[in-house]
Structure formats: structure tokens, C-alpha cells
PDB file of C-alpha atoms in Angstrom:
ATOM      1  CA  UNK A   1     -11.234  18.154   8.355  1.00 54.00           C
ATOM      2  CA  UNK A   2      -9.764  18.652   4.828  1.00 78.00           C
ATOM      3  CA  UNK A   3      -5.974  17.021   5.416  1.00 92.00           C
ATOM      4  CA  UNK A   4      -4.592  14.743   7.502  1.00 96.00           C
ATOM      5  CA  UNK A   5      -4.766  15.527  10.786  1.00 96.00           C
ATOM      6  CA  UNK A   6      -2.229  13.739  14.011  1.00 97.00           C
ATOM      7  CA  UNK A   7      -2.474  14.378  17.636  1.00 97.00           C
ATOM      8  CA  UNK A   8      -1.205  15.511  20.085  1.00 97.00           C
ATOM      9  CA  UNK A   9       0.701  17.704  18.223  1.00 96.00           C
ATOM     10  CA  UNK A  10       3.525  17.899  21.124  1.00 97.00           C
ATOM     11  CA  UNK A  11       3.965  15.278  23.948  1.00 98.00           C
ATOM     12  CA  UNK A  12       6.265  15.134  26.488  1.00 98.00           C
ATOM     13  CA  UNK A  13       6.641  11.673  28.537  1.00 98.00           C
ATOM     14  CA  UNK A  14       8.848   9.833  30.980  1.00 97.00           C
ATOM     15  CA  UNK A  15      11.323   7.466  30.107  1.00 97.00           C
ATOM     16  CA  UNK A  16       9.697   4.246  30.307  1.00 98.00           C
ATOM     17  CA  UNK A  17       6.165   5.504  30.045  1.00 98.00           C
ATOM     18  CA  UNK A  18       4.065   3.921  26.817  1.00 98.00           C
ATOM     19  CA  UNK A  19       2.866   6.334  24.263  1.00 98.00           C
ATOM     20  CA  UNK A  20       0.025   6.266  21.890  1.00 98.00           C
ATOM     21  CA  UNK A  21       0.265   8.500  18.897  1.00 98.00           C
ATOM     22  CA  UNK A  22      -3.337   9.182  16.307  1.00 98.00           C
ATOM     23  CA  UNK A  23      -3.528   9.581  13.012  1.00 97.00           C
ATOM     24  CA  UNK A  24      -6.694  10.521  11.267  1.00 96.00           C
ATOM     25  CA  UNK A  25      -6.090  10.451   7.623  1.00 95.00           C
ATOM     26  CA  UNK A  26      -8.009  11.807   4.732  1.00 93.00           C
ATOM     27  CA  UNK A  27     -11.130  10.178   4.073  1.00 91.00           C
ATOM     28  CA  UNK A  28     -11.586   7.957   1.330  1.00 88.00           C
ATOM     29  CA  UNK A  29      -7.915   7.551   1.320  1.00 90.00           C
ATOM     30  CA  UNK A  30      -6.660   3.655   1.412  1.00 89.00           C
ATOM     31  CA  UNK A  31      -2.919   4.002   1.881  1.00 91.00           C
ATOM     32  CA  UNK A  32      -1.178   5.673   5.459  1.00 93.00           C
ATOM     33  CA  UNK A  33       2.315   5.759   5.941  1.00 94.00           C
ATOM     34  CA  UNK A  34       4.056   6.918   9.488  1.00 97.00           C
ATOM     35  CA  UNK A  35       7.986   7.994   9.245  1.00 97.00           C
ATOM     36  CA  UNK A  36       9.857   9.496  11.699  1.00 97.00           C
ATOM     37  CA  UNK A  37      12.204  12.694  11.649  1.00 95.00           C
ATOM     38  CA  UNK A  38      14.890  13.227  14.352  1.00 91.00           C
ATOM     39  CA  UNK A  39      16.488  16.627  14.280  1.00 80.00           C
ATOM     40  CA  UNK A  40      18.360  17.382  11.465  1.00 70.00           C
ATOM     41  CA  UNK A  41      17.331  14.228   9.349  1.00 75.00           C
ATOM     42  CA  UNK A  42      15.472  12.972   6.649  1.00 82.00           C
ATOM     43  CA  UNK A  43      12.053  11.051   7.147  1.00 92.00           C
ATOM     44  CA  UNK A  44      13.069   7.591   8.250  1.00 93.00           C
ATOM     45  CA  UNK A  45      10.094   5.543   7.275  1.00 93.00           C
ATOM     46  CA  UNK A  46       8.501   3.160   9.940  1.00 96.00           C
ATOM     47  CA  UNK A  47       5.573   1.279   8.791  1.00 95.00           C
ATOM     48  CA  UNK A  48       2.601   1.318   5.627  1.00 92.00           C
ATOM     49  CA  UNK A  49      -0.961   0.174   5.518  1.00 92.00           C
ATOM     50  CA  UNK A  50      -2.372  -0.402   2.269  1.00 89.00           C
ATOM     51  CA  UNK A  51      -6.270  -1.405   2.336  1.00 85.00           C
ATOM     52  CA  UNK A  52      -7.051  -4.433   3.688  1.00 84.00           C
ATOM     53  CA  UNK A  53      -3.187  -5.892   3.003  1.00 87.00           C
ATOM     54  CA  UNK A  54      -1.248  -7.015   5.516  1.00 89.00           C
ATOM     55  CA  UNK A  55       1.381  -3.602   6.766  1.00 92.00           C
ATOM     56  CA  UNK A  56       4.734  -3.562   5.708  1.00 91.00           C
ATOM     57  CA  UNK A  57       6.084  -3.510   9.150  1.00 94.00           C
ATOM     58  CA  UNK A  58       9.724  -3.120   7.823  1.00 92.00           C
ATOM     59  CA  UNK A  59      11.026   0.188   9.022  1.00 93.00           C
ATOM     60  CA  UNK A  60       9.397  -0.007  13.013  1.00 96.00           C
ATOM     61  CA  UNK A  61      12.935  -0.095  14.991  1.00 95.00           C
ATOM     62  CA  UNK A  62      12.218  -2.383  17.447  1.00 95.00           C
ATOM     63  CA  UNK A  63       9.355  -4.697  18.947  1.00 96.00           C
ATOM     64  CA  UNK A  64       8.999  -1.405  20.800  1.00 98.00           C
ATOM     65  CA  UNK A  65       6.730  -0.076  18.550  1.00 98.00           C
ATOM     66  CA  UNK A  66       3.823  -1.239  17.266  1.00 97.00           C
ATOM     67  CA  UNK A  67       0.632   0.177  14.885  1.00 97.00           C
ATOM     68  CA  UNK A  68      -2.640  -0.442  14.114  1.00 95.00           C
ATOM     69  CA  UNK A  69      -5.610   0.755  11.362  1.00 94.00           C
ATOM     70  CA  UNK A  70      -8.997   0.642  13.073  1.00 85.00           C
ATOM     71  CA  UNK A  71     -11.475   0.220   9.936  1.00 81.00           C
ATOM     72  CA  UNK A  72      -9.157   1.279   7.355  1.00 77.00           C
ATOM     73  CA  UNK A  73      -9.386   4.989   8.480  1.00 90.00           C
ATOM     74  CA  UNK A  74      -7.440   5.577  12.133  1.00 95.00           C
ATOM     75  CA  UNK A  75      -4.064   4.359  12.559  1.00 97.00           C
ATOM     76  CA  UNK A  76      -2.474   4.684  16.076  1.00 98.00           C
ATOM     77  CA  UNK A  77       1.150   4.394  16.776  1.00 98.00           C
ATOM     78  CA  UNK A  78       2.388   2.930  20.267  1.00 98.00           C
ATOM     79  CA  UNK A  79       6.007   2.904  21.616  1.00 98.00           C
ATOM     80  CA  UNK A  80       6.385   1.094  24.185  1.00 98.00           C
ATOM     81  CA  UNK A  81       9.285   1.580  27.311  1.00 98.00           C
ATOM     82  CA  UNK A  82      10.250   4.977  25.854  1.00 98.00           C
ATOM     83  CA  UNK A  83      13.281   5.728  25.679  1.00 97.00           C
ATOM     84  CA  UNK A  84      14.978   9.174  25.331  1.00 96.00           C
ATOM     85  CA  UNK A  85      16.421   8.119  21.242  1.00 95.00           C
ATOM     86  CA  UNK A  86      12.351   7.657  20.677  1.00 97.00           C
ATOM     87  CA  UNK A  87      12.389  11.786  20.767  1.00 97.00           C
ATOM     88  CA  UNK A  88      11.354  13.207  17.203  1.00 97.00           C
ATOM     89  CA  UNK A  89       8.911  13.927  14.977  1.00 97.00           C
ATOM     90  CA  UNK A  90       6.258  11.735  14.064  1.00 98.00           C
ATOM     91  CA  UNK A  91       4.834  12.048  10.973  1.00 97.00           C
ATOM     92  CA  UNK A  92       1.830  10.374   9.508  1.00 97.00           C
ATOM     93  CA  UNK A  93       0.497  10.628   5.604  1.00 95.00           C
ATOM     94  CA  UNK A  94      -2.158   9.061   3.298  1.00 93.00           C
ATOM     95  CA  UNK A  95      -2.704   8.685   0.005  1.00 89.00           C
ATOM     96  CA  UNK A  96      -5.868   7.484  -2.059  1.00 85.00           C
ATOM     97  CA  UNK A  97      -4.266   4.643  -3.075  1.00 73.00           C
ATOM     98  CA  UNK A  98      -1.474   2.775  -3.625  1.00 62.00           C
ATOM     99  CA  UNK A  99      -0.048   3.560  -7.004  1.00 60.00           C
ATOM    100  CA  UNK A 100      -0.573   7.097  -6.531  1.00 64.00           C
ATOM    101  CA  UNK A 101       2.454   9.302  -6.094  1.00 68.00           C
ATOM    102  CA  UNK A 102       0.723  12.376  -3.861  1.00 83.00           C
ATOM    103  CA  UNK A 103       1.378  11.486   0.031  1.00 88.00           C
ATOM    104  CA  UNK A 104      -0.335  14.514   2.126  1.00 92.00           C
ATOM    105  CA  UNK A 105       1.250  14.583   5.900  1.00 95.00           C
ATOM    106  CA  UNK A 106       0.288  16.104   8.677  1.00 96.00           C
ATOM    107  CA  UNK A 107       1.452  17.923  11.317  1.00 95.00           C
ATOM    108  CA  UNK A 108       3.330  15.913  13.044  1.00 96.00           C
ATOM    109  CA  UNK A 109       3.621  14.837  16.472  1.00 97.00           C
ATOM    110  CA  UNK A 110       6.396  16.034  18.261  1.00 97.00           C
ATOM    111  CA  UNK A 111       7.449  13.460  21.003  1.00 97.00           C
ATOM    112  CA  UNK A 112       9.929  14.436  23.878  1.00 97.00           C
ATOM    113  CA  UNK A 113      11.308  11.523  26.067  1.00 97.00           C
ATOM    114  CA  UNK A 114      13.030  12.915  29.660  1.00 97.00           C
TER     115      UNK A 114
ATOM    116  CA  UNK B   1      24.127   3.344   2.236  1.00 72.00           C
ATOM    117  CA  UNK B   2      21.128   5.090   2.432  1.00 83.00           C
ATOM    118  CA  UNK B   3      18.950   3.995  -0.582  1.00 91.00           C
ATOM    119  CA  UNK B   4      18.407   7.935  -1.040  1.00 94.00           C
ATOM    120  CA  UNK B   5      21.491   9.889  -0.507  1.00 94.00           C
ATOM    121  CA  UNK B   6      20.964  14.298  -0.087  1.00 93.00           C
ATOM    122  CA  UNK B   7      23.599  16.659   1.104  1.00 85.00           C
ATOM    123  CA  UNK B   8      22.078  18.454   3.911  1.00 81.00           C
ATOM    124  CA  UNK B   9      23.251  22.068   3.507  1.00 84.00           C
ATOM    125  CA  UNK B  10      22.595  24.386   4.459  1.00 91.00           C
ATOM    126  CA  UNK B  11      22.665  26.421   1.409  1.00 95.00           C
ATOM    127  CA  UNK B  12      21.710  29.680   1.730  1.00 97.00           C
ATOM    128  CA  UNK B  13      21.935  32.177  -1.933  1.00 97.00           C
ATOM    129  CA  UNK B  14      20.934  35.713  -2.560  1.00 97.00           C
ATOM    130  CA  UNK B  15      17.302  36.713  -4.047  1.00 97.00           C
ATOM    131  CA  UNK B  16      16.791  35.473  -7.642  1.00 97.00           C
ATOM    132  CA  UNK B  17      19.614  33.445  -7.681  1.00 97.00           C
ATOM    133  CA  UNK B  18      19.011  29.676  -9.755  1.00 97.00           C
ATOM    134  CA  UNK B  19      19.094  27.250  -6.640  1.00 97.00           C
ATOM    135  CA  UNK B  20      20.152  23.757  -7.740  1.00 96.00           C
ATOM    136  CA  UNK B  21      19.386  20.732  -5.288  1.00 97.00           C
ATOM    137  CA  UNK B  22      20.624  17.029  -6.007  1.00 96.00           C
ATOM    138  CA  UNK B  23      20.132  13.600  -4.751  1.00 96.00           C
ATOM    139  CA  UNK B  24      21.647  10.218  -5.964  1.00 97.00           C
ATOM    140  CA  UNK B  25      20.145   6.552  -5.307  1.00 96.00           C
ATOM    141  CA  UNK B  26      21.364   3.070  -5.340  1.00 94.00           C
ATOM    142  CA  UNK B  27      18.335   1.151  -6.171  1.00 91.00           C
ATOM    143  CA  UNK B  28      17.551   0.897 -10.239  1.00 91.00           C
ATOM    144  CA  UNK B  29      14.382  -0.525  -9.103  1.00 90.00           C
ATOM    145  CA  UNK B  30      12.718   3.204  -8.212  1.00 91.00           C
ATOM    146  CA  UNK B  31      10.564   4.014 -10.846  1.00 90.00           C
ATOM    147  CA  UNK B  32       9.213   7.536  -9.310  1.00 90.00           C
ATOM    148  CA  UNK B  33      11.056  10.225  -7.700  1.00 93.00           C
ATOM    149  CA  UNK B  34       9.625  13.080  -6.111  1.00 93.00           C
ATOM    150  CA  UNK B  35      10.206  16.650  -4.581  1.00 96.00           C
ATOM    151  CA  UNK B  36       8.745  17.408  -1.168  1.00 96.00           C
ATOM    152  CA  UNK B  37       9.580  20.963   0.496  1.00 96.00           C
ATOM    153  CA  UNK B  38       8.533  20.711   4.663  1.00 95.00           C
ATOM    154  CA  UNK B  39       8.528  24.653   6.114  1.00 95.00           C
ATOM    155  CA  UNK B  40       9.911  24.781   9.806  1.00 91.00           C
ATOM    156  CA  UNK B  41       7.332  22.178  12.265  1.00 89.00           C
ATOM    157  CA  UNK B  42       5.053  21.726   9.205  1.00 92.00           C
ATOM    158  CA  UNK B  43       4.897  18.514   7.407  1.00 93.00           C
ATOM    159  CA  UNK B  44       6.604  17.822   3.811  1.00 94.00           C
ATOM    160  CA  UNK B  45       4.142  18.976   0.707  1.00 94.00           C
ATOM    161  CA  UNK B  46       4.493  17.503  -2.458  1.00 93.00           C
ATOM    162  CA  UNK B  47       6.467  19.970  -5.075  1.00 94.00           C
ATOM    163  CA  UNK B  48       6.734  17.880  -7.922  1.00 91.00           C
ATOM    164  CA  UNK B  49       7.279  14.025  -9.314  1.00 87.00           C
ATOM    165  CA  UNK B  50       8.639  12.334 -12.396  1.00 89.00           C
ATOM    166  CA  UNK B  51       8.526   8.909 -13.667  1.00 86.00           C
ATOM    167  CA  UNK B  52      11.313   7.381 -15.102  1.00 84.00           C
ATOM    168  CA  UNK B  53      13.801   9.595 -16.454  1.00 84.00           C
ATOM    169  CA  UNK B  54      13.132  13.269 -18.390  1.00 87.00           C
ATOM    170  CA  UNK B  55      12.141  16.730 -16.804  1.00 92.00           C
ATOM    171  CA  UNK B  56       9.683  18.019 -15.358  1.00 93.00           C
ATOM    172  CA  UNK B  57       9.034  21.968 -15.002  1.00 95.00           C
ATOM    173  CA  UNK B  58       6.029  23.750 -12.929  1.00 94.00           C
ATOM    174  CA  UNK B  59       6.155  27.680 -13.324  1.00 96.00           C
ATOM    175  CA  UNK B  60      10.152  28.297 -11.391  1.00 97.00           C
ATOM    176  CA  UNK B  61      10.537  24.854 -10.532  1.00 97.00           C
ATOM    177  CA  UNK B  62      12.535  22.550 -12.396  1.00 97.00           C
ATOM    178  CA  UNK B  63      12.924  18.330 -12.094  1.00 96.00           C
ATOM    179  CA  UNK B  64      15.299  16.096 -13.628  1.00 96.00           C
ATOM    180  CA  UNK B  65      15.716  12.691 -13.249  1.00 95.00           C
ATOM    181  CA  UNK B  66      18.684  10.273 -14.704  1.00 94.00           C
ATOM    182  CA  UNK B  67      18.091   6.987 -14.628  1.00 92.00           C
ATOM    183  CA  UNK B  68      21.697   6.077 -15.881  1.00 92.00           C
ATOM    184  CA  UNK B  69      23.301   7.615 -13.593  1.00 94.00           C
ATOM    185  CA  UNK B  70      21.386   7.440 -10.492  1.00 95.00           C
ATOM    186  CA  UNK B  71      20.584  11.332 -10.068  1.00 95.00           C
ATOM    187  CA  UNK B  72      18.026  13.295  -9.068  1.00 95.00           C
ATOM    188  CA  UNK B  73      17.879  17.163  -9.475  1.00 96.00           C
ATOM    189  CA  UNK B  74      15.459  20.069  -8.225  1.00 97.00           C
ATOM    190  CA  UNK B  75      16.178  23.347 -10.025  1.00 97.00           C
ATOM    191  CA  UNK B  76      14.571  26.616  -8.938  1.00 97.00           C
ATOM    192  CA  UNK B  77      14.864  29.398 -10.726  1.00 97.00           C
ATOM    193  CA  UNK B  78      14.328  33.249  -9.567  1.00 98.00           C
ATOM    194  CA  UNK B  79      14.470  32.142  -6.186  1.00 98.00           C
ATOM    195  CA  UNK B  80      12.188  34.295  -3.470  1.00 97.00           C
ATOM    196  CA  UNK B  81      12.671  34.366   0.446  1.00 97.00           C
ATOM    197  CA  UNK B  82       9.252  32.531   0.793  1.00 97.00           C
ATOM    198  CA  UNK B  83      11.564  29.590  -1.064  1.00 97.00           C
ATOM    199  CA  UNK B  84      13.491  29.384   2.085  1.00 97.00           C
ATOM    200  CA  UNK B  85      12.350  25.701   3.221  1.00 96.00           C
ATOM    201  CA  UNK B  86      13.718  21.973   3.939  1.00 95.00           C
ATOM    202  CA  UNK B  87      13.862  20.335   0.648  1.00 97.00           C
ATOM    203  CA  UNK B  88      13.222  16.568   0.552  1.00 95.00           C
ATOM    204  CA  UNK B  89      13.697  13.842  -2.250  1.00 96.00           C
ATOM    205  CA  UNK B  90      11.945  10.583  -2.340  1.00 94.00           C
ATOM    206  CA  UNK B  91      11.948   7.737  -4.417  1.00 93.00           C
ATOM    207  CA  UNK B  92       9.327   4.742  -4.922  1.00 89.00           C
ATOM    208  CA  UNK B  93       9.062   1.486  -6.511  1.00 84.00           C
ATOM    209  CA  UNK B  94       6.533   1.191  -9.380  1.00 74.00           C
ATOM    210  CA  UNK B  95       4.119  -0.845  -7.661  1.00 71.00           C
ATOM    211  CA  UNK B  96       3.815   1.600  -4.651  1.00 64.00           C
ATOM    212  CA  UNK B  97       4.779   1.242  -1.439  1.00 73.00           C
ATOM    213  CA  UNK B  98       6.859   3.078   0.842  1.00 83.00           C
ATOM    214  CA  UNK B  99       8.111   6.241  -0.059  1.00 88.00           C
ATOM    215  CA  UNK B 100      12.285   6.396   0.729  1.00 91.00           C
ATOM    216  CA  UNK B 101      13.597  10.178   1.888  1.00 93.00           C
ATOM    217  CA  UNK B 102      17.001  11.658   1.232  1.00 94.00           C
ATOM    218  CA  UNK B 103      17.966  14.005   4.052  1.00 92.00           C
ATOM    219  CA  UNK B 104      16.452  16.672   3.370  1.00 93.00           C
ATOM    220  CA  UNK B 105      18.557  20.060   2.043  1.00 94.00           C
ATOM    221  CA  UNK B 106      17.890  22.955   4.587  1.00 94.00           C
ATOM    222  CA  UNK B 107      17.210  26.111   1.498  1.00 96.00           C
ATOM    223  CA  UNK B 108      17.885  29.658   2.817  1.00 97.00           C
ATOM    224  CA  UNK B 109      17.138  32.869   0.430  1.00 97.00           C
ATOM    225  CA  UNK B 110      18.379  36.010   1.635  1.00 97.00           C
ATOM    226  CA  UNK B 111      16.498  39.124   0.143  1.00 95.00           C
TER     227      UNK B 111
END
């Protein structure tokens, strides 16, 4: 496809259940970036892979979550031992490369802990 | 302190009314500053960004950036329901990196 593209685009899981969020970004396109949004707030930025540099890991929350970048295209983000503050939006972008200002997101993923 | 501070509205204003959206920051570092606007369970699209300090205008769409005193502004002028959107500001170092998000400013034009 032509953007970036995230799925599922809703899940709803247990408390304590481990989730696995995908993010296929745009090809060709070195940088991907995954922020969360909780209801009523601003993007709250969680972690950035640039290339073949090591991710700034400096916004994940706790040791809860964790991502990686397959081949410099895929990125999947896990949370572990959900809990129900994990609910939002989980957004994923890319950009072609690092000193570039244009981030294109996706969808989203909307996540639901009960 | 958030790095990127935005008053989250709402603000709501009539048809073709000038719509003026503001954000301040704490870190002199940020070198660019950008305008996203996100449309209810969408994800954020860029509007507009400026480096450094000056304006920036795109057909009704206005951005301003002062360095000195830490502000960011979004101006929109002739403002159309189809406006009526979550407005974001971000900010980023000159060397890339991580984009840092304001709030977000919930926009409502009535017709």
C-alpha cells in the first residue's frame, strides 16, 4: 500500500494478556516512530528507529513494553501484562529519513484493556 | 513541564471566522516546529513546518514561529466546517529525532 499501514486497527484484550501491535511503514522509508494517544491527549511519544542505529528507547513507560524492526521495514510493538492504563491509541509513523520533517501515521491501533 | 505546552479547547467559532491556535516550548534547542491536524480516529497529517523563526503561509493557513519567546502560532483564515479537526504542534531538534506533541487543540467550525 501507498501509506503507512498498522494492524489490528481495534483490539480488545484481558488484563494481563500480552499484546503484539504491527506496523508496516512506507517503503523505502528509514525512520519509524510509535507514540501513544490516550483520550483527550496529545501524542506521547514511545520509542524511534532510525536505520541501522540503535532505537531511542526513551519514551516506552515501562519494561512492559518492548519493540522491534525486522529488516529495517516492520516494527512490532509488544506490551506485556496489560494493564487497563495501557488502553489508547497506538500510533505508528515513518519518515524517509532522519532529517526530514514529514512523519506520515497511520491509522492507529486502538487497544482496549478489560 | 511538558516540553510542548497546547491549550486543549475546545474552541469552536462561526464560518469564516480567523481561527488562531498557539503553543509555547521550553527547550531553545528545537530547531523545527510543525502543524499536524488528526480528523476524529484518523492519524495526524502534516499541515505545515517552519525552521527557526519567521512565517510560513500555504493558501488559508498561516505559521509563525518565535524563537525569543518560545511561541508557536497556527493562523487560519476563512475558516470552513471541513476545518473542524484536532490540531497538533510538534517540535524537533535539528538533527532529527523524535518528534515532541503539544496536546492537541480540539477546532470546531459551525456553518
Amino acid at each position: 500500500g501507498a501509506g503507512v499501514s498498522q494492524s489490528p486497527s481495534n483490539k480488545v484484550t484481558e488484563k494481563g494478556k500480552d499484546v503484539e501491535l504491527r506496523c508496516d511503514p512506507i517503503s523505502g522509508h528509514t525512520a519509524l516512530y510509535w507514540y501513544r494517544q490516550s483520550l483527550g491527549q496529545g501524542l506521547e511519544f514511545l520509542i524511534y528507529f532510525q536505520g541501522n542505529s540503535a532505537p531511542d528507547k526513551s519514551g516506552l513507560p515501562s519494561d512492559r513494553f518492548s519493540a522491534e524492526r525486522t529488516g529495517g521495514s516492520v516494527s512490532t510493538l509488544t506490551i506485556q501484562r496489560t494493564q487497563q492504563e495501557d488502553s489508547a491509541v497506538y500510533l505508528c509513523a515513518s519518515s524517509l529519513r532522519q532529517a526530514t520533517t514529514e512523519a506520515f501515521f497511520g491509522q492507529g491501533t486502538r487497544l482496549t484493556v478489560v | 513541564q511538558k516540553e510542548v505546552e497546547q491549550d486543549p479547547g475546545p474552541l469552536s467559532v462561526p464560518e469564516g471566522a480567523i481561527v488562531s491556535l498557539n503553543c509555547t516550548y521550553s527547550n531553545s534547542a528545537f530547531q523545527y516546529f510543525m502543524w499536524y491536524r488528526q480528523y476524529s480516529r484518523k492519524g495526524p497529517e502534516l499541515l505545515m513546518y517552519t525552521y527557526s523563526s519567521g512565517n510560513k503561509e500555504d493558501g488559508r493557513f498561516t505559521a509563525q514561529v518565535d524563537k525569543s519567546s518560545k511561541y508557536i502560532s497556527l493562523f487560519i483564515r476563512d475558516s470552513q466546517p471541513s476545518d473542524s479537526a484536532t490540531y497538533l504542534c510538534a517540535a524537533r531538534y535539528n538533527q532529527g529525532g523524535k518528534l515532541i506533541f503539544g496536546q492537541g487543540t480540539e477546532l470546531s467550525v459551525k456553518p
